[in-house]
Amino acid sequence: MSEESILYAVSDGVATITLNRPQALNAFTDGMIKGATAAFKQAGKDNEVRAIILTGAGRGFSSGQDLGEVQERQGEFSIGEHLRKGYHRLITGMMTLEKPIIGAINGIAAGAGCGVALATDIRIASDKASFMLAFSKIGLVPDSGTNWFLPRMVGYGRAYEMAITADRIPAEQALAWGLVNRVVPGDQLMENAQAWAGKLASGPTLAFGLTKRAMNRAWGMSLAEALEYESYLQELAARSHDFAEGVQAFLEKRPAQFEGK
Ligand code: LHQ
């Protein structure tokens, strides 16, 4: 990628996107938000890529907005526009990317960093990771989708508590609350994330992508609408190579060779 604050690498069907400003716990600068948005776009377009890992370099996942950059710009800066042109594009890009995104949460995910972590589809956390709605510590309201994600994931009471206390939620508590899917020792995080992503990348990834769309759209639908939308998506999935192969492999009692198409 053009920004070295974002690293992008593809191997065996898996794109790994790394937030790379470890000296500031991967606080987001403008360039970094743009770089991350572009990296997800590239991963979406590349047919070789069938699963994505998002992680952070060093001891943090992301400490959210770079506050130094905000301070430098006082006066010429509209936070609303900054959110609309920056984080909203990044988060919307992640949510509409029809490939599974694994968040490999290596350390603290604070503020907008927490929002970006929650915009991944499944999360594997280091035992050293934590989640923090840091916004109220600096007199702001939660942003970057956290008001949307968190009450759905942990319920309103816990989400509101996180917002008004700005307490760190450690990995084990995040697991108990359903914020992460798995917790592993820190030194085994990437190995586990890669193994998981590799397994997904050899699966029926067209169906995985449509499933992501189905579940995210269903939030805003009635049951009748969700049922109707499922039948539409199932028509698409049933026309795929993977469906034909999956059924054939089952009948022949052999492992299916999925191609994501
Ligand atoms: C940082 C940051 C940081 C710069 C650590 N910026 N340098 C959207 C639109 C526009 C405006 C505002 O915001 C938003 C959305 C948001 O994200 S608002 C929330 C912004 N984030 C925060 O308020 C979190 C600020 N950071 C912290 O509270 C702590 O650093 C945490 C709790 C994340 C980690 O604490 P520690 O593990 O004790 O690390 P540390 O504080 O020592 O940080 C390490 C270094 O990283 C340090 O630099 P230094 O040169 O002293 O080693 C920090 O200054 C730097 N850093 N976060 N957001």
mmCIF file of C-alpha atoms and ligand atoms in Angstrom:
data_model
loop_
_atom_site.group_PDB
_atom_site.id
_atom_site.type_symbol
_atom_site.label_atom_id
_atom_site.label_comp_id
_atom_site.label_asym_id
_atom_site.label_seq_id
_atom_site.Cartn_x
_atom_site.Cartn_y
_atom_site.Cartn_z
ATOM 1 C CA MET A 1 0.000 0.000 0.000
ATOM 2 C CA SER A 2 1.062 3.614 -0.428
ATOM 3 C CA GLU A 3 0.980 4.212 3.334
ATOM 4 C CA GLU A 4 3.574 2.323 5.317
ATOM 5 C CA SER A 5 1.429 2.851 8.411
ATOM 6 C CA ILE A 6 -0.632 0.074 6.843
ATOM 7 C CA LEU A 7 1.051 -3.172 5.852
ATOM 8 C CA TYR A 8 -0.644 -5.451 3.344
ATOM 9 C CA ALA A 9 0.432 -8.985 2.491
ATOM 10 C CA VAL A 10 -1.280 -11.884 0.725
ATOM 11 C CA SER A 11 -0.401 -15.515 1.239
ATOM 12 C CA ASP A 12 -2.357 -18.711 0.519
ATOM 13 C CA GLY A 13 -5.649 -16.913 -0.082
ATOM 14 C CA VAL A 14 -5.388 -14.779 3.069
ATOM 15 C CA ALA A 15 -4.724 -11.026 3.080
ATOM 16 C CA THR A 16 -3.189 -9.711 6.292
ATOM 17 C CA ILE A 17 -3.673 -6.013 6.979
ATOM 18 C CA THR A 18 -1.517 -4.648 9.791
ATOM 19 C CA LEU A 19 -1.995 -1.276 11.498
ATOM 20 C CA ASN A 20 1.585 -0.149 11.766
ATOM 21 C CA ARG A 21 2.279 2.841 14.012
ATOM 22 C CA PRO A 22 3.353 0.875 17.063
ATOM 23 C CA GLN A 23 5.032 3.896 18.691
ATOM 24 C CA ALA A 24 1.538 5.401 19.232
ATOM 25 C CA LEU A 25 -0.258 2.081 19.799
ATOM 26 C CA ASN A 26 -1.440 2.341 16.162
ATOM 27 C CA ALA A 27 -3.362 5.566 16.689
ATOM 28 C CA PHE A 28 -5.143 6.445 13.436
ATOM 29 C CA THR A 29 -3.836 9.322 11.350
ATOM 30 C CA ASP A 30 -5.679 10.483 8.226
ATOM 31 C CA GLY A 31 -3.239 8.608 5.993
ATOM 32 C CA MET A 32 -3.698 5.471 8.009
ATOM 33 C CA ILE A 33 -7.505 5.565 7.798
ATOM 34 C CA LYS A 34 -7.231 6.036 4.013
ATOM 35 C CA GLY A 35 -4.589 3.313 3.763
ATOM 36 C CA ALA A 36 -6.721 0.835 5.724
ATOM 37 C CA THR A 37 -9.796 1.670 3.608
ATOM 38 C CA ALA A 38 -7.751 1.108 0.421
ATOM 39 C CA ALA A 39 -6.326 -2.155 1.764
ATOM 40 C CA PHE A 40 -9.800 -3.583 2.416
ATOM 41 C CA LYS A 41 -10.900 -2.432 -1.045
ATOM 42 C CA GLN A 42 -7.937 -4.191 -2.613
ATOM 43 C CA ALA A 43 -8.662 -7.362 -0.631
ATOM 44 C CA GLY A 44 -12.271 -7.190 -1.843
ATOM 45 C CA LYS A 45 -11.264 -6.901 -5.506
ATOM 46 C CA ASP A 46 -8.542 -9.557 -5.471
ATOM 47 C CA ASN A 47 -10.103 -12.915 -6.389
ATOM 48 C CA GLU A 48 -7.106 -14.687 -4.863
ATOM 49 C CA VAL A 49 -8.062 -13.296 -1.440
ATOM 50 C CA ARG A 50 -10.763 -15.349 0.280
ATOM 51 C CA ALA A 51 -10.251 -14.333 3.934
ATOM 52 C CA ILE A 52 -8.700 -11.331 5.666
ATOM 53 C CA ILE A 53 -6.902 -10.787 8.964
ATOM 54 C CA LEU A 54 -6.737 -7.350 10.577
ATOM 55 C CA THR A 55 -4.195 -6.891 13.349
ATOM 56 C CA GLY A 56 -1.910 -4.307 14.948
ATOM 57 C CA ALA A 57 1.887 -4.129 15.153
ATOM 58 C CA GLY A 58 3.475 -3.967 18.589
ATOM 59 C CA ARG A 59 1.613 -4.068 21.896
ATOM 60 C CA GLY A 60 -1.582 -2.270 20.835
ATOM 61 C CA PHE A 61 -4.300 -3.057 18.306
ATOM 62 C CA SER A 62 -5.242 0.619 17.968
ATOM 63 C CA SER A 63 -5.574 3.478 20.458
ATOM 64 C CA GLY A 64 -8.131 5.208 18.197
ATOM 65 C CA GLN A 65 -7.856 8.636 16.681
ATOM 66 C CA ASP A 66 -4.349 10.159 16.863
ATOM 67 C CA LEU A 67 -4.999 12.941 19.329
ATOM 68 C CA GLY A 68 -1.791 14.765 18.407
ATOM 69 C CA GLU A 69 -3.078 15.148 14.845
ATOM 70 C CA VAL A 70 -6.419 16.453 16.122
ATOM 71 C CA GLN A 71 -4.687 18.986 18.377
ATOM 72 C CA GLU A 72 -2.495 20.264 15.520
ATOM 73 C CA ARG A 73 -5.573 20.935 13.403
ATOM 74 C CA GLN A 74 -7.742 22.765 15.923
ATOM 75 C CA GLY A 75 -9.708 25.477 14.182
ATOM 76 C CA GLU A 76 -9.575 24.044 10.654
ATOM 77 C CA PHE A 77 -11.174 20.785 11.706
ATOM 78 C CA SER A 78 -14.749 19.469 11.643
ATOM 79 C CA ILE A 79 -14.957 16.219 13.586
ATOM 80 C CA GLY A 80 -18.234 15.330 11.845
ATOM 81 C CA GLU A 81 -16.598 15.625 8.404
ATOM 82 C CA HIS A 82 -13.522 13.768 9.613
ATOM 83 C CA LEU A 83 -15.761 10.883 10.700
ATOM 84 C CA ARG A 84 -17.854 10.920 7.518
ATOM 85 C CA LYS A 85 -14.880 11.020 5.139
ATOM 86 C CA GLY A 86 -12.638 8.750 7.194
ATOM 87 C CA TYR A 87 -13.895 6.185 9.674
ATOM 88 C CA HIS A 88 -17.338 5.832 8.072
ATOM 89 C CA ARG A 89 -15.818 4.810 4.735
ATOM 90 C CA LEU A 90 -13.457 2.381 6.457
ATOM 91 C CA ILE A 91 -16.159 0.745 8.575
ATOM 92 C CA THR A 92 -18.739 0.640 5.794
ATOM 93 C CA GLY A 93 -16.086 -0.862 3.502
ATOM 94 C CA MET A 94 -15.384 -3.603 6.033
ATOM 95 C CA MET A 95 -19.052 -4.374 6.642
ATOM 96 C CA THR A 96 -19.923 -4.566 2.936
ATOM 97 C CA LEU A 97 -16.844 -6.589 1.973
ATOM 98 C CA GLU A 98 -18.267 -10.029 1.272
ATOM 99 C CA LYS A 99 -15.332 -12.005 2.621
ATOM 100 C CA PRO A 100 -14.764 -13.010 6.243
ATOM 101 C CA ILE A 101 -12.589 -10.586 8.228
ATOM 102 C CA ILE A 102 -10.863 -11.976 11.294
ATOM 103 C CA GLY A 103 -9.789 -9.401 13.869
ATOM 104 C CA ALA A 104 -6.585 -10.633 15.511
ATOM 105 C CA ILE A 105 -6.757 -8.340 18.524
ATOM 106 C CA ASN A 106 -3.223 -8.217 19.852
ATOM 107 C CA GLY A 107 -3.561 -5.460 22.465
ATOM 108 C CA ILE A 108 -5.723 -2.541 23.466
ATOM 109 C CA ALA A 109 -8.503 -1.466 21.092
ATOM 110 C CA ALA A 110 -9.570 1.991 22.264
ATOM 111 C CA GLY A 111 -11.912 4.645 20.873
ATOM 112 C CA ALA A 112 -12.176 4.416 17.104
ATOM 113 C CA GLY A 113 -9.756 1.479 17.374
ATOM 114 C CA CYS A 114 -12.476 -0.342 19.307
ATOM 115 C CA GLY A 115 -14.992 0.521 16.553
ATOM 116 C CA VAL A 116 -12.693 -0.851 13.856
ATOM 117 C CA ALA A 117 -12.048 -4.004 15.914
ATOM 118 C CA LEU A 118 -15.800 -4.564 16.266
ATOM 119 C CA ALA A 119 -16.312 -4.088 12.518
ATOM 120 C CA THR A 120 -14.383 -7.319 11.914
ATOM 121 C CA ASP A 121 -16.640 -10.362 11.589
ATOM 122 C CA ILE A 122 -15.008 -12.680 14.093
ATOM 123 C CA ARG A 123 -12.397 -11.812 16.672
ATOM 124 C CA ILE A 124 -9.569 -13.802 18.165
ATOM 125 C CA ALA A 125 -7.868 -12.001 21.024
ATOM 126 C CA SER A 126 -4.514 -12.234 22.709
ATOM 127 C CA ASP A 127 -4.817 -12.741 26.471
ATOM 128 C CA LYS A 128 -3.210 -9.264 26.657
ATOM 129 C CA ALA A 129 -5.913 -7.575 24.568
ATOM 130 C CA SER A 130 -8.532 -5.225 25.948
ATOM 131 C CA PHE A 131 -11.400 -3.071 24.699
ATOM 132 C CA MET A 132 -12.048 0.454 25.866
ATOM 133 C CA LEU A 133 -14.537 3.135 24.875
ATOM 134 C CA ALA A 134 -12.024 5.880 25.587
ATOM 135 C CA PHE A 135 -14.267 8.655 24.216
ATOM 136 C CA SER A 136 -15.737 9.892 27.508
ATOM 137 C CA LYS A 137 -12.228 10.335 28.938
ATOM 138 C CA ILE A 138 -11.844 13.242 26.514
ATOM 139 C CA GLY A 139 -15.447 14.443 26.709
ATOM 140 C CA LEU A 140 -16.693 12.850 23.479
ATOM 141 C CA VAL A 141 -19.520 10.466 22.661
ATOM 142 C CA PRO A 142 -18.733 7.027 21.223
ATOM 143 C CA ASP A 143 -18.326 6.996 17.441
ATOM 144 C CA SER A 144 -16.971 4.767 14.675
ATOM 145 C CA GLY A 145 -19.994 2.487 14.853
ATOM 146 C CA THR A 146 -19.523 1.570 18.505
ATOM 147 C CA ASN A 147 -23.082 2.710 19.363
ATOM 148 C CA TRP A 148 -24.353 0.290 16.734
ATOM 149 C CA PHE A 149 -22.063 -2.667 17.410
ATOM 150 C CA LEU A 150 -21.774 -2.737 21.164
ATOM 151 C CA PRO A 151 -25.395 -2.856 22.370
ATOM 152 C CA ARG A 152 -26.010 -5.633 19.831
ATOM 153 C CA MET A 153 -23.008 -7.601 21.054
ATOM 154 C CA VAL A 154 -23.108 -7.104 24.807
ATOM 155 C CA GLY A 155 -26.523 -5.529 25.539
ATOM 156 C CA TYR A 156 -27.356 -1.921 26.348
ATOM 157 C CA GLY A 157 -26.406 -1.935 30.042
ATOM 158 C CA ARG A 158 -22.871 -3.199 29.473
ATOM 159 C CA ALA A 159 -22.394 -1.009 26.403
ATOM 160 C CA TYR A 160 -23.519 2.094 28.254
ATOM 161 C CA GLU A 161 -21.322 1.187 31.217
ATOM 162 C CA MET A 162 -18.328 0.847 28.880
ATOM 163 C CA ALA A 163 -19.137 4.255 27.395
ATOM 164 C CA ILE A 164 -19.508 6.215 30.629
ATOM 165 C CA THR A 165 -16.726 4.540 32.642
ATOM 166 C CA ALA A 166 -14.193 4.155 29.795
ATOM 167 C CA ASP A 167 -12.949 1.113 31.725
ATOM 168 C CA ARG A 168 -10.719 -1.403 29.987
ATOM 169 C CA ILE A 169 -12.517 -4.690 29.337
ATOM 170 C CA PRO A 170 -9.825 -7.375 29.463
ATOM 171 C CA ALA A 171 -9.779 -10.314 27.025
ATOM 172 C CA GLU A 172 -11.375 -12.895 29.327
ATOM 173 C CA GLN A 173 -14.243 -10.546 30.167
ATOM 174 C CA ALA A 174 -14.601 -9.692 26.473
ATOM 175 C CA LEU A 175 -14.911 -13.424 25.793
ATOM 176 C CA ALA A 176 -17.566 -13.854 28.496
ATOM 177 C CA TRP A 177 -19.484 -10.868 27.078
ATOM 178 C CA GLY A 178 -19.314 -12.109 23.497
ATOM 179 C CA LEU A 179 -17.031 -9.344 22.222
ATOM 180 C CA VAL A 180 -14.509 -11.912 21.019
ATOM 181 C CA ASN A 181 -14.859 -15.493 19.800
ATOM 182 C CA ARG A 182 -11.615 -16.889 21.217
ATOM 183 C CA VAL A 183 -8.759 -15.896 23.532
ATOM 184 C CA VAL A 184 -5.279 -17.364 23.059
ATOM 185 C CA PRO A 185 -1.844 -16.710 24.602
ATOM 186 C CA GLY A 186 -0.330 -13.571 23.049
ATOM 187 C CA ASP A 187 2.615 -15.379 21.467
ATOM 188 C CA GLN A 188 0.248 -17.762 19.671
ATOM 189 C CA LEU A 189 -2.178 -15.126 18.345
ATOM 190 C CA MET A 190 -0.994 -14.825 14.753
ATOM 191 C CA GLU A 191 -0.410 -18.544 14.360
ATOM 192 C CA ASN A 192 -4.001 -19.182 15.478
ATOM 193 C CA ALA A 193 -5.437 -16.373 13.370
ATOM 194 C CA GLN A 194 -3.579 -17.618 10.276
ATOM 195 C CA ALA A 195 -4.718 -21.195 10.814
ATOM 196 C CA TRP A 196 -8.327 -20.028 11.187
ATOM 197 C CA ALA A 197 -8.131 -17.731 8.166
ATOM 198 C CA GLY A 198 -6.470 -20.461 6.079
ATOM 199 C CA LYS A 199 -9.291 -22.845 6.915
ATOM 200 C CA LEU A 200 -11.901 -20.239 5.964
ATOM 201 C CA ALA A 201 -10.055 -19.383 2.731
ATOM 202 C CA SER A 202 -10.407 -22.962 1.515
ATOM 203 C CA GLY A 203 -14.120 -23.024 2.375
ATOM 204 C CA PRO A 204 -17.217 -21.992 0.397
ATOM 205 C CA THR A 205 -16.285 -18.316 0.576
ATOM 206 C CA LEU A 206 -19.017 -17.148 -1.792
ATOM 207 C CA ALA A 207 -21.547 -18.520 0.715
ATOM 208 C CA PHE A 208 -19.552 -16.987 3.614
ATOM 209 C CA GLY A 209 -19.804 -13.585 1.924
ATOM 210 C CA LEU A 210 -23.529 -13.911 1.257
ATOM 211 C CA THR A 211 -24.028 -15.028 4.869
ATOM 212 C CA LYS A 212 -22.328 -11.839 6.059
ATOM 213 C CA ARG A 213 -24.693 -9.810 3.891
ATOM 214 C CA ALA A 214 -27.726 -11.791 5.096
ATOM 215 C CA MET A 215 -26.932 -11.395 8.786
ATOM 216 C CA ASN A 216 -26.040 -7.714 8.608
ATOM 217 C CA ARG A 217 -29.170 -6.860 6.618
ATOM 218 C CA ALA A 218 -31.417 -8.962 8.835
ATOM 219 C CA TRP A 219 -30.829 -6.538 11.765
ATOM 220 C CA GLY A 220 -33.005 -3.960 10.077
ATOM 221 C CA MET A 221 -35.655 -6.343 8.716
ATOM 222 C CA SER A 222 -38.862 -7.965 9.889
ATOM 223 C CA LEU A 223 -38.862 -11.772 10.009
ATOM 224 C CA ALA A 224 -40.927 -11.858 6.815
ATOM 225 C CA GLU A 225 -38.397 -9.634 5.022
ATOM 226 C CA ALA A 226 -35.440 -11.651 6.345
ATOM 227 C CA LEU A 227 -37.022 -14.910 5.180
ATOM 228 C CA GLU A 228 -37.630 -13.447 1.733
ATOM 229 C CA TYR A 229 -34.063 -12.130 1.535
ATOM 230 C CA GLU A 230 -32.689 -15.528 2.559
ATOM 231 C CA SER A 231 -34.542 -17.217 -0.293
ATOM 232 C CA TYR A 232 -33.105 -14.657 -2.735
ATOM 233 C CA LEU A 233 -29.549 -15.231 -1.474
ATOM 234 C CA GLN A 234 -30.029 -18.985 -1.455
ATOM 235 C CA GLU A 235 -30.915 -18.833 -5.149
ATOM 236 C CA LEU A 236 -27.537 -17.166 -5.718
ATOM 237 C CA ALA A 237 -25.629 -19.634 -3.539
ATOM 238 C CA ALA A 238 -27.339 -22.608 -5.160
ATOM 239 C CA ARG A 239 -26.051 -21.526 -8.597
ATOM 240 C CA SER A 240 -22.433 -21.723 -7.402
ATOM 241 C CA HIS A 241 -19.739 -24.235 -8.216
ATOM 242 C CA ASP A 242 -19.355 -24.741 -4.468
ATOM 243 C CA PHE A 243 -22.927 -25.936 -3.984
ATOM 244 C CA ALA A 244 -22.628 -28.474 -6.803
ATOM 245 C CA GLU A 245 -19.246 -29.595 -5.485
ATOM 246 C CA GLY A 246 -20.441 -29.724 -1.860
ATOM 247 C CA VAL A 247 -23.365 -32.000 -2.692
ATOM 248 C CA GLN A 248 -21.268 -34.186 -5.019
ATOM 249 C CA ALA A 249 -18.508 -34.534 -2.406
ATOM 250 C CA PHE A 250 -21.037 -35.480 0.261
ATOM 251 C CA LEU A 251 -22.541 -38.192 -1.929
ATOM 252 C CA GLU A 252 -19.082 -39.496 -2.875
ATOM 253 C CA LYS A 253 -17.998 -39.417 0.801
ATOM 254 C CA ARG A 254 -14.933 -37.239 0.104
ATOM 255 C CA PRO A 255 -13.830 -33.758 1.248
ATOM 256 C CA ALA A 256 -15.236 -30.957 -0.929
ATOM 257 C CA GLN A 257 -12.868 -28.820 -3.013
ATOM 258 C CA PHE A 258 -14.440 -25.382 -2.646
ATOM 259 C CA GLU A 259 -13.341 -22.525 -4.917
ATOM 260 C CA GLY A 260 -15.362 -19.613 -3.609
ATOM 261 C CA LYS A 261 -17.419 -19.336 -6.776
HETATM 262 C C1 LHQ B 1 -1.281 8.074 21.444
HETATM 263 C C2 LHQ B 1 -2.646 7.720 21.471
HETATM 264 C C3 LHQ B 1 -3.568 8.445 20.680
HETATM 265 C C4 LHQ B 1 -1.758 9.748 19.951
HETATM 266 C C5 LHQ B 1 -1.582 6.414 22.783
HETATM 267 N N1 LHQ B 1 -3.072 9.452 19.937
HETATM 268 N N2 LHQ B 1 -0.854 9.086 20.690
HETATM 269 C C6 LHQ B 1 -12.693 10.704 16.079
HETATM 270 C C7 LHQ B 1 -12.685 11.919 15.403
HETATM 271 C C8 LHQ B 1 -11.940 13.031 15.822
HETATM 272 C C9 LHQ B 1 -11.500 13.318 17.008
HETATM 273 C C10 LHQ B 1 -11.442 12.519 18.117
HETATM 274 O O1 LHQ B 1 -11.696 11.178 18.126
HETATM 275 C C11 LHQ B 1 -12.288 10.368 17.289
HETATM 276 C C12 LHQ B 1 -12.457 9.008 17.722
HETATM 277 C C13 LHQ B 1 -11.578 8.511 18.827
HETATM 278 O O2 LHQ B 1 -10.890 7.544 18.648
HETATM 279 S S1 LHQ B 1 -11.608 9.322 20.319
HETATM 280 C C14 LHQ B 1 -10.560 8.347 21.357
HETATM 281 C C15 LHQ B 1 -9.119 8.596 21.079
HETATM 282 N N3 LHQ B 1 -8.291 7.712 21.883
HETATM 283 C C16 LHQ B 1 -8.073 7.916 23.179
HETATM 284 O O3 LHQ B 1 -8.573 8.815 23.808
HETATM 285 C C17 LHQ B 1 -7.105 6.948 23.823
HETATM 286 C C18 LHQ B 1 -5.846 7.667 24.233
HETATM 287 N N4 LHQ B 1 -4.885 6.718 24.768
HETATM 288 C C19 LHQ B 1 -4.963 6.198 25.995
HETATM 289 O O4 LHQ B 1 -5.861 6.464 26.775
HETATM 290 C C20 LHQ B 1 -3.879 5.261 26.380
HETATM 291 O O5 LHQ B 1 -2.754 5.484 25.555
HETATM 292 C C21 LHQ B 1 -4.284 3.771 26.269
HETATM 293 C C22 LHQ B 1 -5.311 3.448 27.387
HETATM 294 C C23 LHQ B 1 -4.868 3.445 24.899
HETATM 295 C C24 LHQ B 1 -3.048 2.877 26.474
HETATM 296 O O6 LHQ B 1 -2.389 3.237 27.687
HETATM 297 P P1 LHQ B 1 -0.912 2.724 27.975
HETATM 298 O O7 LHQ B 1 -0.832 1.270 27.709
HETATM 299 O O8 LHQ B 1 -0.554 3.212 29.352
HETATM 300 O O9 LHQ B 1 0.014 3.427 26.876
HETATM 301 P P2 LHQ B 1 0.487 4.968 26.799
HETATM 302 O O10 LHQ B 1 -0.617 5.869 27.190
HETATM 303 O O11 LHQ B 1 1.789 5.099 27.512
HETATM 304 O O12 LHQ B 1 0.706 5.142 25.212
HETATM 305 C C25 LHQ B 1 1.900 4.711 24.553
HETATM 306 C C26 LHQ B 1 2.292 5.783 23.570
HETATM 307 O O13 LHQ B 1 1.244 5.906 22.594
HETATM 308 C C27 LHQ B 1 2.389 7.160 24.220
HETATM 309 O O14 LHQ B 1 3.394 7.880 23.560
HETATM 310 P P3 LHQ B 1 4.830 8.129 24.242
HETATM 311 O O15 LHQ B 1 5.571 8.967 23.265
HETATM 312 O O16 LHQ B 1 4.576 8.802 25.560
HETATM 313 O O17 LHQ B 1 5.414 6.738 24.432
HETATM 314 C C28 LHQ B 1 1.051 7.787 23.944
HETATM 315 O O18 LHQ B 1 1.069 9.182 23.931
HETATM 316 C C29 LHQ B 1 0.780 7.254 22.548
HETATM 317 N N5 LHQ B 1 -0.668 7.229 22.276
HETATM 318 N N6 LHQ B 1 -2.792 6.675 22.329
HETATM 319 N N7 LHQ B 1 -4.875 8.131 20.627
#
